mmCIF file of C-alpha atoms in Angstrom:
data_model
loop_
_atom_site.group_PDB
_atom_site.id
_atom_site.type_symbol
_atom_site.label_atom_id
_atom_site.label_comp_id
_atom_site.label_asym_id
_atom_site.label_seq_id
_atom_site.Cartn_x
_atom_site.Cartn_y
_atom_site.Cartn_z
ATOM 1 C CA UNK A 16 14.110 -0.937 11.773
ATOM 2 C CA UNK A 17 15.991 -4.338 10.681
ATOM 3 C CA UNK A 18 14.330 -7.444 8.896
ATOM 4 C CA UNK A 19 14.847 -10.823 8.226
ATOM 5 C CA UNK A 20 17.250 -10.524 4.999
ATOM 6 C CA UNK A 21 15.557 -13.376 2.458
ATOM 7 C CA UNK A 22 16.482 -14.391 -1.113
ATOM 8 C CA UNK A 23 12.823 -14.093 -3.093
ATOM 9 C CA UNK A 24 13.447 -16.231 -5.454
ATOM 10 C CA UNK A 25 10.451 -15.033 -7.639
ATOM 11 C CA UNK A 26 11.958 -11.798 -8.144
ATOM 12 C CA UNK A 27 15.752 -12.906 -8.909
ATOM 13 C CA UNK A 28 14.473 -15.220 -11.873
ATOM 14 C CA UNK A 29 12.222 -12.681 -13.335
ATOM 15 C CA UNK A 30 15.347 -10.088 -13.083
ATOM 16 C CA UNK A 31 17.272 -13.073 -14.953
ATOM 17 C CA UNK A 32 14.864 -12.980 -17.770
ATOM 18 C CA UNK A 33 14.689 -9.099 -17.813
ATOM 19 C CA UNK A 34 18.494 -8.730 -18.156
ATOM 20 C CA UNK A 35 18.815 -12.015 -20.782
ATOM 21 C CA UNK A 36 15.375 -10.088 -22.782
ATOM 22 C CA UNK A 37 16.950 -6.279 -22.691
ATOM 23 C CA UNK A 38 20.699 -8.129 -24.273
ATOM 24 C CA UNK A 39 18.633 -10.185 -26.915
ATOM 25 C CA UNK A 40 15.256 -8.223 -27.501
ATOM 26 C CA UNK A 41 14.690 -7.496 -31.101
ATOM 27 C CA UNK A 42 12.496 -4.818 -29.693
ATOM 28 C CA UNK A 43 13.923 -1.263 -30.637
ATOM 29 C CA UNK A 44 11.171 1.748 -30.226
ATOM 30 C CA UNK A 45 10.109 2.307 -26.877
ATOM 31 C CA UNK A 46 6.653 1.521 -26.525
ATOM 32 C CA UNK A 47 3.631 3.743 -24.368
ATOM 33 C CA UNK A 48 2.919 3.157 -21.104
ATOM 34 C CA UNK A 49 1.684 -0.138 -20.321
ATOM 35 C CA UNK A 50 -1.913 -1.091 -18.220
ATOM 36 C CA UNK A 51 -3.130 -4.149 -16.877
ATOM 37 C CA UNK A 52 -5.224 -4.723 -13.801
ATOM 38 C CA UNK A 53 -3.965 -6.465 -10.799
ATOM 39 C CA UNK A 54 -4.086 -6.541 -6.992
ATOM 40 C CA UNK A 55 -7.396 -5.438 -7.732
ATOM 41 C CA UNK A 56 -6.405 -1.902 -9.093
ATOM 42 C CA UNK A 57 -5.694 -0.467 -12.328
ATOM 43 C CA UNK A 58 -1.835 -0.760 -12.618
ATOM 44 C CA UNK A 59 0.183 1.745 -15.185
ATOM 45 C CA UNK A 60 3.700 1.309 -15.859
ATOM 46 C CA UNK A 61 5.981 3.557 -17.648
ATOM 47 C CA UNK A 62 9.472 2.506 -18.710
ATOM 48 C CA UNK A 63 9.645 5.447 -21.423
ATOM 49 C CA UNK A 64 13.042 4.591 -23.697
ATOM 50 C CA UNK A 65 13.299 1.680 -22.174
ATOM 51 C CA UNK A 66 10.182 0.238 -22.409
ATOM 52 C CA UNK A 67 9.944 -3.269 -24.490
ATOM 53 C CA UNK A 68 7.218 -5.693 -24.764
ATOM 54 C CA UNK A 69 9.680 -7.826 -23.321
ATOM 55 C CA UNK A 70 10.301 -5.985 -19.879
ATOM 56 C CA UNK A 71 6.387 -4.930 -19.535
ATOM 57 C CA UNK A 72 5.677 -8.646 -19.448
ATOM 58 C CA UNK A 73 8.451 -9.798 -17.628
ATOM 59 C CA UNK A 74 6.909 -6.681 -14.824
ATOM 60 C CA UNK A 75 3.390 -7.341 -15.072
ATOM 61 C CA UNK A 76 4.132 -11.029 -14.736
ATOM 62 C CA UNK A 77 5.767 -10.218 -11.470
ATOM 63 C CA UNK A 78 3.027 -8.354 -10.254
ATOM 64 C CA UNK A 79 0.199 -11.260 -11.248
ATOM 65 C CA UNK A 80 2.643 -13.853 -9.416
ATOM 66 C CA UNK A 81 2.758 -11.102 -6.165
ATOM 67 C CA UNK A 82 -1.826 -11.014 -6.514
ATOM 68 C CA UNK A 83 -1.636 -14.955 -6.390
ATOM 69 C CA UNK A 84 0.226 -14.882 -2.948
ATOM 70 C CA UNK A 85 -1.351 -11.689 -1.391
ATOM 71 C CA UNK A 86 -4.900 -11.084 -2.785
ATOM 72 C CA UNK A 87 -7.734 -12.102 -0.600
ATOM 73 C CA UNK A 88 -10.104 -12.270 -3.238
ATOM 74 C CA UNK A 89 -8.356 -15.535 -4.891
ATOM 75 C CA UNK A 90 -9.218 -18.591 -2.549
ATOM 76 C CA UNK A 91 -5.947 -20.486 -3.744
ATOM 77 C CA UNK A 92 -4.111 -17.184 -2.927
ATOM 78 C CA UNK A 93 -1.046 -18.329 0.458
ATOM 79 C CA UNK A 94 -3.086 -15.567 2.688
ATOM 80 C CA UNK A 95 -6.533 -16.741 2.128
ATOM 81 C CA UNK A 96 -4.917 -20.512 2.434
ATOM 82 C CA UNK A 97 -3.606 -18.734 5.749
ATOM 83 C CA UNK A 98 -7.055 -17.931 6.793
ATOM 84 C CA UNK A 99 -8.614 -21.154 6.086
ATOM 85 C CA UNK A 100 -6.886 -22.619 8.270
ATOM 86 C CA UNK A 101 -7.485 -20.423 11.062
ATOM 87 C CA UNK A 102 -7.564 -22.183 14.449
ATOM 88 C CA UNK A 103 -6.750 -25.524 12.826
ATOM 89 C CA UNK A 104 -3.110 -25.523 11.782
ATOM 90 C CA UNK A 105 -0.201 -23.517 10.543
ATOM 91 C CA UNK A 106 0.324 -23.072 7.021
ATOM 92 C CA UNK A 107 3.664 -23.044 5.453
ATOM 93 C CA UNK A 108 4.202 -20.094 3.487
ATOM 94 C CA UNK A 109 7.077 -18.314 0.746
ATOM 95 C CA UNK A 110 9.375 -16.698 2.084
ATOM 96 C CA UNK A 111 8.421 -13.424 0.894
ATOM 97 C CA UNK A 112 4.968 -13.820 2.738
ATOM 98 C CA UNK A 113 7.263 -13.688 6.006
ATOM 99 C CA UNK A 114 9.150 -10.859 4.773
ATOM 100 C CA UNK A 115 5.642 -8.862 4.536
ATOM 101 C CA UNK A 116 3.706 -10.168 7.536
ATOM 102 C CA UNK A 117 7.191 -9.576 9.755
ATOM 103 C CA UNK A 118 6.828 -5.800 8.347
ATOM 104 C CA UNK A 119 3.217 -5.614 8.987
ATOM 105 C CA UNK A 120 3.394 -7.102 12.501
ATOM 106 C CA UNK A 121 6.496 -4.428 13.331
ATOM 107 C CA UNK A 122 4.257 -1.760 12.197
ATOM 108 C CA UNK A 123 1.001 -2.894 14.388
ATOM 109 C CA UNK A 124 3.827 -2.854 17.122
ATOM 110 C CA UNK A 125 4.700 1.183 16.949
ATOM 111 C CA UNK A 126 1.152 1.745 16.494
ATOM 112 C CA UNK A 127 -0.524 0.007 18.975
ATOM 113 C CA UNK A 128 -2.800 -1.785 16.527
ATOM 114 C CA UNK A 129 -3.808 1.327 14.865
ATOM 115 C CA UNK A 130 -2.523 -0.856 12.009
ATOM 116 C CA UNK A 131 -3.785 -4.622 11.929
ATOM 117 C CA UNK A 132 -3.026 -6.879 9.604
ATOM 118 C CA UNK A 133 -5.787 -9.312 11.132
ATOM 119 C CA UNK A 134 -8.329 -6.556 10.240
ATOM 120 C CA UNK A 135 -10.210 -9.273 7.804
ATOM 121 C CA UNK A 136 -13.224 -9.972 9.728
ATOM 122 C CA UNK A 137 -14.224 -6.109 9.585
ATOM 123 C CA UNK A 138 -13.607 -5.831 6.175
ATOM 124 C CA UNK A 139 -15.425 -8.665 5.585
ATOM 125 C CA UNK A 140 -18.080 -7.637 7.712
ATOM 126 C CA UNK A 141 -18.485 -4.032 6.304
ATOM 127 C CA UNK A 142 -17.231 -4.839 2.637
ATOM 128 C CA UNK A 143 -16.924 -1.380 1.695
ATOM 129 C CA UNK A 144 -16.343 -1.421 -1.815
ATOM 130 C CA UNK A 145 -18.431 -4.247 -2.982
ATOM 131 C CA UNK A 146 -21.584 -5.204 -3.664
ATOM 132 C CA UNK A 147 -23.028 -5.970 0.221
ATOM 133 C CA UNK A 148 -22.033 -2.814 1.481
ATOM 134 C CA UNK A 149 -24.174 -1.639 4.521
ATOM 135 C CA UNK A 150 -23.671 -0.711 7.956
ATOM 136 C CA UNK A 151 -23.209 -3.600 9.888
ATOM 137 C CA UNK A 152 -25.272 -4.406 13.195
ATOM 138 C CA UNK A 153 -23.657 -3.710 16.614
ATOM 139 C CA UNK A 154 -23.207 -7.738 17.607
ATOM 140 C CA UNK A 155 -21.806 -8.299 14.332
ATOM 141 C CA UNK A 156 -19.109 -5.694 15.207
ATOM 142 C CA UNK A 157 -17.953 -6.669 18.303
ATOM 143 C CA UNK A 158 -17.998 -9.942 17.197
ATOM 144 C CA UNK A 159 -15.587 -9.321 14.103
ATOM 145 C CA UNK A 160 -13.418 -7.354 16.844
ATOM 146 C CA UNK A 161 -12.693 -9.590 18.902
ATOM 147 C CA UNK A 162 -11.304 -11.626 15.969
ATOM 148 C CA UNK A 163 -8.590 -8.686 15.342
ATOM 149 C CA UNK A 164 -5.447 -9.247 17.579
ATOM 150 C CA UNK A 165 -2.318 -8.369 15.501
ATOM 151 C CA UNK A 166 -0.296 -10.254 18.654
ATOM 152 C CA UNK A 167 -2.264 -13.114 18.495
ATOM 153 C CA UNK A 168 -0.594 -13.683 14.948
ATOM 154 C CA UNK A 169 2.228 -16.423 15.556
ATOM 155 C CA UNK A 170 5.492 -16.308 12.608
ATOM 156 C CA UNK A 171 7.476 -19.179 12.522
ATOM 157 C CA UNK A 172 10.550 -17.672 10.759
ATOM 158 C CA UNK A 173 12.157 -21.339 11.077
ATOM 159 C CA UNK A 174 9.570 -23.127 9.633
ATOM 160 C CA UNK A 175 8.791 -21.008 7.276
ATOM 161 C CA UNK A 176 4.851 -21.088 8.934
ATOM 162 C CA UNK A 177 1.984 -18.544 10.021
ATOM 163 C CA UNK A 178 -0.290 -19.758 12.361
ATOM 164 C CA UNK A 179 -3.769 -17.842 13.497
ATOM 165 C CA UNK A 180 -4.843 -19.360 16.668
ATOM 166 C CA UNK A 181 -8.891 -18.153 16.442
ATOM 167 C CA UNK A 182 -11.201 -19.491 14.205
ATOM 168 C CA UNK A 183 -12.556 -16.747 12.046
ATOM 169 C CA UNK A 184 -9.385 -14.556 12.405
ATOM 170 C CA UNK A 185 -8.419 -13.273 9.154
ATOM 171 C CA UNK A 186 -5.173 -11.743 7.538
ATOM 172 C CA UNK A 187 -5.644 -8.822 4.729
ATOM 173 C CA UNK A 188 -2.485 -7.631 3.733
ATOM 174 C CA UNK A 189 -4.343 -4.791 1.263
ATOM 175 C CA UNK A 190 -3.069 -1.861 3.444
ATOM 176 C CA UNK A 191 0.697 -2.992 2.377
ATOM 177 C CA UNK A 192 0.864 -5.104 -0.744
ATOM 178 C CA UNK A 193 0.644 -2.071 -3.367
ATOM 179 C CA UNK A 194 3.638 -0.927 -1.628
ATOM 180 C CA UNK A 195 5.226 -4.210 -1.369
ATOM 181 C CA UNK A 196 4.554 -4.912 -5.513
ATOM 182 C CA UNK A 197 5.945 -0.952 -5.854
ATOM 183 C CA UNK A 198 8.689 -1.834 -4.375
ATOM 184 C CA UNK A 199 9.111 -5.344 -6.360
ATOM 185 C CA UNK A 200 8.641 -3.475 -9.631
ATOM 186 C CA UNK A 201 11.470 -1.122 -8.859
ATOM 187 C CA UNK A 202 14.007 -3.244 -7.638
ATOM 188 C CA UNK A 203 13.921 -5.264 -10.979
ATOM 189 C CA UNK A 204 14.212 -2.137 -12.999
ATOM 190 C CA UNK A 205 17.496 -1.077 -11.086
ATOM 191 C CA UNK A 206 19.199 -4.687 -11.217
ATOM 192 C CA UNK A 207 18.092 -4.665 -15.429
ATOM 193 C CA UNK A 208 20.251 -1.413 -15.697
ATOM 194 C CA UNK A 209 16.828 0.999 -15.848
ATOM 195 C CA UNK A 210 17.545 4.648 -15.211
ATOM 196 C CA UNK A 211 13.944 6.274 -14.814
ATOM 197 C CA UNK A 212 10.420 4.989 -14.826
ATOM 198 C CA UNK A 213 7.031 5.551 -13.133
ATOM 199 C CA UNK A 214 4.687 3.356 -11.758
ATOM 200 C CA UNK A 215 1.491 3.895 -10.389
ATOM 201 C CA UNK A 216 -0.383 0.574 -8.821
ATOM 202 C CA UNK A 217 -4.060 1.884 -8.155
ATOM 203 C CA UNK A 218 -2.480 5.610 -6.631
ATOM 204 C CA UNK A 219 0.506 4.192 -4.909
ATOM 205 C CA UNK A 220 2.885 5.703 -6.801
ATOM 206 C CA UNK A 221 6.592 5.359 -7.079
ATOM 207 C CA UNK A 222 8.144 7.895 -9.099
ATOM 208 C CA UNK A 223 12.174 6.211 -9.871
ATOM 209 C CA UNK A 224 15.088 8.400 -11.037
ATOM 210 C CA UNK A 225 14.611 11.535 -12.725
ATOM 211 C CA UNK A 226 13.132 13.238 -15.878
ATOM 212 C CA UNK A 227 15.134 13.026 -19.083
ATOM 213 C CA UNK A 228 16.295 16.358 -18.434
ATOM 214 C CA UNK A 229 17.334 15.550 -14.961
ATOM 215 C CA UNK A 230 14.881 17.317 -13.369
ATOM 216 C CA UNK A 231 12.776 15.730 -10.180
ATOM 217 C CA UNK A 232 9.233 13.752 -11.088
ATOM 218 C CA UNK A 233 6.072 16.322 -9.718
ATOM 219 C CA UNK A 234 3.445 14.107 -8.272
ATOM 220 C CA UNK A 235 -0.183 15.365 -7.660
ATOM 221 C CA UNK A 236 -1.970 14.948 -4.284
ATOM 222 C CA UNK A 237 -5.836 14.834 -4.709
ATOM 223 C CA UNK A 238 -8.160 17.102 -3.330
ATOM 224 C CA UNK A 239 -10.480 15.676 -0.966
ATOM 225 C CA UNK A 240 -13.651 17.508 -1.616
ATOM 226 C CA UNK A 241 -13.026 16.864 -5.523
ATOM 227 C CA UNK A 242 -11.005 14.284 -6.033
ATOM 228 C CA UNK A 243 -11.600 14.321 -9.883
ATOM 229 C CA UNK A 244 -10.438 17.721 -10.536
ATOM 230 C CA UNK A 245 -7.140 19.417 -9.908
ATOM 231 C CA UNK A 246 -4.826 18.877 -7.334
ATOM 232 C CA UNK A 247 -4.920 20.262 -4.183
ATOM 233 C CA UNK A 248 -0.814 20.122 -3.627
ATOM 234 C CA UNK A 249 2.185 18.512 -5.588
ATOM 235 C CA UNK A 250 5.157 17.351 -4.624
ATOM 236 C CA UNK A 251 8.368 17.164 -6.020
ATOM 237 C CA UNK A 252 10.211 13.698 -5.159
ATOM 238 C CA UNK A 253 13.092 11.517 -6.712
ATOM 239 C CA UNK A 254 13.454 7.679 -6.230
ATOM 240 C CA UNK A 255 10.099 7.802 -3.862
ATOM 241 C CA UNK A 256 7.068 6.328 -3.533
ATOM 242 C CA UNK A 257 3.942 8.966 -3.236
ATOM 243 C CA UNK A 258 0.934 7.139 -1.727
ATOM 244 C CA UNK A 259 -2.218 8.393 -0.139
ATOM 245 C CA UNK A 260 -5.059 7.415 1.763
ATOM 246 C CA UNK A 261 -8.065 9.378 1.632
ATOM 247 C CA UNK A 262 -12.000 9.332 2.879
ATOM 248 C CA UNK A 263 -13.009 9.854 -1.070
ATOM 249 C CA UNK A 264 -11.344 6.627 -1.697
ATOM 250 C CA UNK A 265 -13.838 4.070 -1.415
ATOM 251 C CA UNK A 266 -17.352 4.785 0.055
ATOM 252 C CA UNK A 267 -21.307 4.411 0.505
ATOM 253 C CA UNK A 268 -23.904 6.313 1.809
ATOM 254 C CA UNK A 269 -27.013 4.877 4.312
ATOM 255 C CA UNK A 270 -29.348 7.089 5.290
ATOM 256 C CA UNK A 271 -27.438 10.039 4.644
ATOM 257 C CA UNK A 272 -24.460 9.270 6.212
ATOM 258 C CA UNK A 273 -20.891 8.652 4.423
ATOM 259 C CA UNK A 274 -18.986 5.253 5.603
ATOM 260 C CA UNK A 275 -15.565 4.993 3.829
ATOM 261 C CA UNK A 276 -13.206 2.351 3.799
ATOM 262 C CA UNK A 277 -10.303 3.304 7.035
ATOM 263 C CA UNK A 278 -11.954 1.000 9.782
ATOM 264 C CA UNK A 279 -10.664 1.580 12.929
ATOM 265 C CA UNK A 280 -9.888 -1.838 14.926
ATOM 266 C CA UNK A 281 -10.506 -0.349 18.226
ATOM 267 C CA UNK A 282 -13.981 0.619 17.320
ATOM 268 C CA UNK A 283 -14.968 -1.019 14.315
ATOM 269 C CA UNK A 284 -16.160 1.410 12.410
ATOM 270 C CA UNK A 285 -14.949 3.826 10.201
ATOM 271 C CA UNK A 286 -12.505 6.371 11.536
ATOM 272 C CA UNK A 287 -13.594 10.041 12.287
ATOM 273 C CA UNK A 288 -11.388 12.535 13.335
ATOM 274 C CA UNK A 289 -9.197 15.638 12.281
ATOM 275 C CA UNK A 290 -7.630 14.419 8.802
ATOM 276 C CA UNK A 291 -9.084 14.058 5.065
ATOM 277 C CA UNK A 292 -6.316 13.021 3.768
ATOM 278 C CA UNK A 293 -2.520 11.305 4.413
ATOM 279 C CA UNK A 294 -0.020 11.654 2.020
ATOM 280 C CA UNK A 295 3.214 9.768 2.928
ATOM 281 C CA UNK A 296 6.816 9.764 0.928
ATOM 282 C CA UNK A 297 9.163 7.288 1.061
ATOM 283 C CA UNK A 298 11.948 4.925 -0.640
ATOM 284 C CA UNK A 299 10.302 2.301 0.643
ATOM 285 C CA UNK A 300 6.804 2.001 -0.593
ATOM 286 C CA UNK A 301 5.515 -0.910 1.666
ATOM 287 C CA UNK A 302 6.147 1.369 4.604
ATOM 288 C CA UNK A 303 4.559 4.501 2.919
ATOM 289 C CA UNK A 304 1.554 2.506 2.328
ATOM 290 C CA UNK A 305 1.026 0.930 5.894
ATOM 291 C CA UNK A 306 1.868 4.577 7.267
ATOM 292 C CA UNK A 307 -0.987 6.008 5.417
ATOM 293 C CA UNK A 308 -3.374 4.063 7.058
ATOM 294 C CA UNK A 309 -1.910 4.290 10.304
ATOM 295 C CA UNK A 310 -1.584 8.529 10.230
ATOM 296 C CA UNK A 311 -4.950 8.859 9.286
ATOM 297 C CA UNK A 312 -5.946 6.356 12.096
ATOM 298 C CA UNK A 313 -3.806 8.210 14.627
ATOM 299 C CA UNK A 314 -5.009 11.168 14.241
ATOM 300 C CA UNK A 315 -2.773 14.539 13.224
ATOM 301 C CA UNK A 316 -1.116 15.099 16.218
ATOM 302 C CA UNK A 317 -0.025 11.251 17.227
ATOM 303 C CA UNK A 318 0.464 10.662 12.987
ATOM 304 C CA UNK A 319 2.597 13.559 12.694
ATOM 305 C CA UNK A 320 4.928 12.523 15.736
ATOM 306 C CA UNK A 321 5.018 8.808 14.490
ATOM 307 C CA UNK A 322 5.930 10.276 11.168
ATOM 308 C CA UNK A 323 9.025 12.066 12.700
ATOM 309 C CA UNK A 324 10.352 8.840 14.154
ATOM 310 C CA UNK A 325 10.012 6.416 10.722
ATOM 311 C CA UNK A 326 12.190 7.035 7.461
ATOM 312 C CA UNK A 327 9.227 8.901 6.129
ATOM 313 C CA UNK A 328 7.774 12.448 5.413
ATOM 314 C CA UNK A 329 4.357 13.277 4.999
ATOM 315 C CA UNK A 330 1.403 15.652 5.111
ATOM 316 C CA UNK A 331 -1.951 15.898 6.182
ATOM 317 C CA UNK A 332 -5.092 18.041 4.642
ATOM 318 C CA UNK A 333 -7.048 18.386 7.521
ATOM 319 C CA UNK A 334 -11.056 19.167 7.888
ATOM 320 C CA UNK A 335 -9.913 22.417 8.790
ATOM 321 C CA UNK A 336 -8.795 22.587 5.112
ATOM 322 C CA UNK A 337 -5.009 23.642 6.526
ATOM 323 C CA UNK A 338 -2.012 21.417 5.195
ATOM 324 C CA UNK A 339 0.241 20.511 7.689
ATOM 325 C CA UNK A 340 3.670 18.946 6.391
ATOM 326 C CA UNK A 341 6.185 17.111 8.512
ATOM 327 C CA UNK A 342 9.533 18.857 8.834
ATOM 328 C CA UNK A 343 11.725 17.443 6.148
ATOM 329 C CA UNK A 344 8.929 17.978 3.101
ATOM 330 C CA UNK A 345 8.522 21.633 3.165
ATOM 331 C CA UNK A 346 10.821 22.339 0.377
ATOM 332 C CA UNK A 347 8.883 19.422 -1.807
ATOM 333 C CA UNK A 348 5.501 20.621 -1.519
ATOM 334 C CA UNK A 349 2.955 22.988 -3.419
ATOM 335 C CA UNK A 350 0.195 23.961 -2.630
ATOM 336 C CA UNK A 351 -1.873 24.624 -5.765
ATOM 337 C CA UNK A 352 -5.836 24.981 -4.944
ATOM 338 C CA UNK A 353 -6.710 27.894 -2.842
ATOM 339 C CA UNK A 354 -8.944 26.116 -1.086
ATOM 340 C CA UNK A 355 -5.447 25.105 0.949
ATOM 341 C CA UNK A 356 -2.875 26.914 3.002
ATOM 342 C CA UNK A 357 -0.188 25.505 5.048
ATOM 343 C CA UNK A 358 -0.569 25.775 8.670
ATOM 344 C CA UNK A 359 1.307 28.095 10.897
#
């Protein structure tokens, strides 16, 4: 797929500073990995020799400046000025913000809206994850529906504008922008001269260049049914992101039913179907995180196809407790619970 090619101007003067603070730093030892939260996550970075006060700021900087544009939950934030304005005006917006949303939209395209970047109202609505969680009533849904049209979304790339025509319509860019800042954070580490490093932004992982021995980075894919405890595969990947979505993610229970946070658009409620978990790979982390979502909305059979056709591998645990990789992954994956077997 081909973009818009955009100079992000946020991004080239924080490289700057990186490359001026790694010459002059007065920093020697390498320091531990380094945590802050952001993008509403726990982020962990790990530069390893490399690693300087100086660069960890000059990252999580980056990644604070990235939560200002993209985060919902700030009300100054460029996508919740976006949705303000919904129905009244276009808002102008950086250039990056057109970079994502053109991504987003592309991706709502191949999918047929599996993946919606106007999926707001519903998560609104059902606010899985936060404190008014509850199952929402059956006018309330439709209504928050028909407020989620990825077409209806008009990008001005020459103006530099985003325009949602509906009042109420609603842009959340959460589905992508841990893959977008993944992506960020590694691009500044190659331009600085950086060799290896790991960086995990809430479970979207990216594991760049190799161990100090040369050998590949082995990433851990949950287990569904106990998330907390030992993998149920790994994989073994080099300059890729790792990111999966999963049922156990986020979650609450009403009357003895489960509602987790993968709402589909079509019906408004939380997906059901043959998967427990998607786990897609990737050198490009913004499209391994909106993939994700979209397998596990798709379904195996129509995730696994759409998988084939992207510049991504993945695999699927599915209820039936069988893994079932795509084609170019098989000699990157374990699997390590016994719970597990790969499909036929």
């Amino acid at each position: 797929m081909e973009y818009i090619k955009l100079r992000l101007k946020p991004r080239s003067l924080l490289v700057l500073l990186i490359l001026t603070l790694v010459l002059w730093s007065c920093q020697k030892e390498a320091l531990p990995p380094q945590t802050q939260l952001h993008l509403g996550t726990v982020c962990t970075i790990n530069l390893f020799d490399d690693g300087t006060i100086d660069l960890y700021t000059a990252l999580f900087q980056r990644l604070k400046e990235i939560e200002q544009v993209f985060s919902v939950r700030i009300a100054a934030s460029t996508i919740s000025q976006v949705n303000q304005a919904a129905g009244i005006a276009a808002v102008a917006v950086p250039e990056e913000v057109l970079l994502v949303l053109q991504q987003a939209l592309d991706i709502a395209k191949k999918t047929g809206g599996a993946f919606d970047p106007t999926i707001g109202p519903l998560v609104d609505l059902w606010d899985i994850g936060g404190d008014n969680s509850q199952v929402p009533s059956q006018e309330a849904i439709d209504h928050a529906r028909s407020l989620v049209d990825y077409r209806l979304v008009e990008l001005n790339l020459e103006q530099g504008t985003v325009y949602l025509p509906k009042q109420g319509m609603a842009l959340d860019l959460g589905g992508i922008a841990k893959g977008y800042a993944a992506d960020e954070l590694v691009a500044m580490v190659q331009e600085a001269g950086l060799k290896r490093g790991l960086f995990d932004l809430g479970g979207n992982i990216y594991a760049f260049g190799t161990k100090a021995d040369g050998s590949t980075w082995r990433v851990g894919v949950k287990d569904p049914a106990q998330p907390g405890g030992s993998p149920a595969l790994a994989l073994a990947v080099q300059d890729r992101s790792v990111v999966t979505s999963g049922m156990y993610e986020r979650f609450f229970e009403q009357e003895g039913i489960r509602y987790h946070h993968i709402l589909n658009p079509a019906t408004g409620y939380p997906v059901w179907n043959d998967i427990q978990s998607v786990t897609i790979v990737s050198k490009n982390s913004l499209l391994a995180d909106a993939l994700s979502t979209s397998v596990f909305l798709l379904g195996r059979e129509k995730g696994l196809a759409l998988l084939e056709s992207e510049d991504a591998e993945g695999v699927i645990i599915g209820e039936d407790k069988l893994v079932y990789p795509t084609s170019g992954i098989a000699d990157q994956l374990s699997v390590v619970a016994s719970s597990y077997q790969l499909a036929d």
